[in-house]
mmCIF file of C-alpha atoms in Angstrom:
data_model
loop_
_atom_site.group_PDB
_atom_site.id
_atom_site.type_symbol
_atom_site.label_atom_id
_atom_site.label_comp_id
_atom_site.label_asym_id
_atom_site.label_seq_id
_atom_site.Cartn_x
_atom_site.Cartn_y
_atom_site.Cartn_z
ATOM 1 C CA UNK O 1 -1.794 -16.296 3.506
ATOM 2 C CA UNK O 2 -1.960 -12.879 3.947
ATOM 3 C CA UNK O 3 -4.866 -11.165 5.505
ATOM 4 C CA UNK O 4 -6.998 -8.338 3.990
ATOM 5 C CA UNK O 5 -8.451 -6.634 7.325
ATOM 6 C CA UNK O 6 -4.253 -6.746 8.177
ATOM 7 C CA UNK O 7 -3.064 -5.154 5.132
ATOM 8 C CA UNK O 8 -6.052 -2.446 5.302
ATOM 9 C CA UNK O 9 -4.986 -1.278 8.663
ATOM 10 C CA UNK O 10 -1.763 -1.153 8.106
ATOM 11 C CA UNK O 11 -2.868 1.117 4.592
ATOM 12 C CA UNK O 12 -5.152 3.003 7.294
ATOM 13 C CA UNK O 13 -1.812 3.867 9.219
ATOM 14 C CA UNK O 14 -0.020 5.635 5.944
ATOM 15 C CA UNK O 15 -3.285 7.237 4.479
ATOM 16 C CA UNK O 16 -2.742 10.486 6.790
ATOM 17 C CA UNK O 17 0.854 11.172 5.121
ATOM 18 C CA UNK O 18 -1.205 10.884 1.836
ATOM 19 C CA UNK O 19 -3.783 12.770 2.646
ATOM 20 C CA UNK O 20 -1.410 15.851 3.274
ATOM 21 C CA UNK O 21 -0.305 15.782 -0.068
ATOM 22 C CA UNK O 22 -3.309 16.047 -1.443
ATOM 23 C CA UNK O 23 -3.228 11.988 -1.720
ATOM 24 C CA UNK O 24 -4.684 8.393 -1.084
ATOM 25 C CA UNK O 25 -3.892 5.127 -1.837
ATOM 26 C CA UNK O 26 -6.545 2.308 -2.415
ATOM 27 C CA UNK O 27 -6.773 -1.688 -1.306
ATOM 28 C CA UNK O 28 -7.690 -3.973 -4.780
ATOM 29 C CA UNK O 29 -6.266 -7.360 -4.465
ATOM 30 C CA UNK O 30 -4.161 -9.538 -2.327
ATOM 31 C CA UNK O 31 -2.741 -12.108 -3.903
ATOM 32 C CA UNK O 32 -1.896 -15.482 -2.485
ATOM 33 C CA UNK O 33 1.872 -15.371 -3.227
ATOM 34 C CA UNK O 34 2.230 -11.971 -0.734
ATOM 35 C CA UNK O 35 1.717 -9.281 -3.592
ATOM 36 C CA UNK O 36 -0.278 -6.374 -2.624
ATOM 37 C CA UNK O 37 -1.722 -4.382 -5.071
ATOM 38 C CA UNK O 38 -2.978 -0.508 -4.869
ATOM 39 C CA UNK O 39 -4.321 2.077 -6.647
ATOM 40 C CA UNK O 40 -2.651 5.177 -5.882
ATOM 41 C CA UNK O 41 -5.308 8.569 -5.869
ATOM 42 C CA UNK O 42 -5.635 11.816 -6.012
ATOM 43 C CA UNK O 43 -2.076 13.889 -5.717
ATOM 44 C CA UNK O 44 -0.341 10.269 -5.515
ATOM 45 C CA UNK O 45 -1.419 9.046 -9.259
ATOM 46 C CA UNK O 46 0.121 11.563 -10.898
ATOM 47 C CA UNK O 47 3.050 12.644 -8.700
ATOM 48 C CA UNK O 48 6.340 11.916 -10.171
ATOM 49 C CA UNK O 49 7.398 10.844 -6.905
ATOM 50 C CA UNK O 50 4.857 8.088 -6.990
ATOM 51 C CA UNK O 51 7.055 5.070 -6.932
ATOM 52 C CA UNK O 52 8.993 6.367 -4.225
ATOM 53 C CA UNK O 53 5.874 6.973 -2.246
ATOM 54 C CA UNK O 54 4.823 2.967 -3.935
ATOM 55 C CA UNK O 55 8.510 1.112 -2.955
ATOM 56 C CA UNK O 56 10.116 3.435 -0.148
ATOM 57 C CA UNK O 57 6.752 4.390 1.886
ATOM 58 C CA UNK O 58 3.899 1.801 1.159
ATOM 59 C CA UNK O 59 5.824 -1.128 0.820
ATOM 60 C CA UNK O 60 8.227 0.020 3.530
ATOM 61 C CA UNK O 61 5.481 -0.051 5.940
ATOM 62 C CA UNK O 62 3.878 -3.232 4.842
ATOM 63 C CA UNK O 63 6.582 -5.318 4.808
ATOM 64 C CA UNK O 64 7.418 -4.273 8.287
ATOM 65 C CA UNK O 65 3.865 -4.977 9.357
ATOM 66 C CA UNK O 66 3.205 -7.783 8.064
ATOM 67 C CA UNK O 67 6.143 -10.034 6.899
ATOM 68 C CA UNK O 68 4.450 -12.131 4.545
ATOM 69 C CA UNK O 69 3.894 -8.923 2.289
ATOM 70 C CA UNK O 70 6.666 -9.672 -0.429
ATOM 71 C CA UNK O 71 5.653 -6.551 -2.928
ATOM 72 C CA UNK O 72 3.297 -3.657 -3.621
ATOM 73 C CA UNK O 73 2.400 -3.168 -6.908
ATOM 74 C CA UNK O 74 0.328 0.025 -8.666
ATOM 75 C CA UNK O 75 -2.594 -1.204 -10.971
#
């Protein structure tokens, strides 16, 4: 089962790359079959680049972090 506090921190590590942009990224669920789901904010909801940022940098990260992460998802 995948652990909030683990995901968080590992959000915590990306959220100054964000923040640059103009950017942010928010926690709402974890789901018991590994699926992370985030709100991108600011600069990062409307950015055409946004699934990049979702697939290449978010879930990049958490899948490295912590391998029981199978997805990210924007809701």
């Amino acid at each position: 089962m995948l652990d909030r506090t683990q995901v968080e921190n590992s959000l915590n590590l990306i959220r100054p790359m964000l923040n640059r942009d103009g950017g942010d990224v928010q926690l709402i669920d974890v789901t018991s079959d590994g699926i992370v789901k985030v709100k991108l904010m600011g600069a990062c909801g409307s950015c055409p680049m946004s699934m990049m940022t979702l697939k290449g940098g978010i879930e990049a990260k958490l899948k490295a972090d912590i391998p029981e992460v199978k997805a990210v998802e924007a809701v």
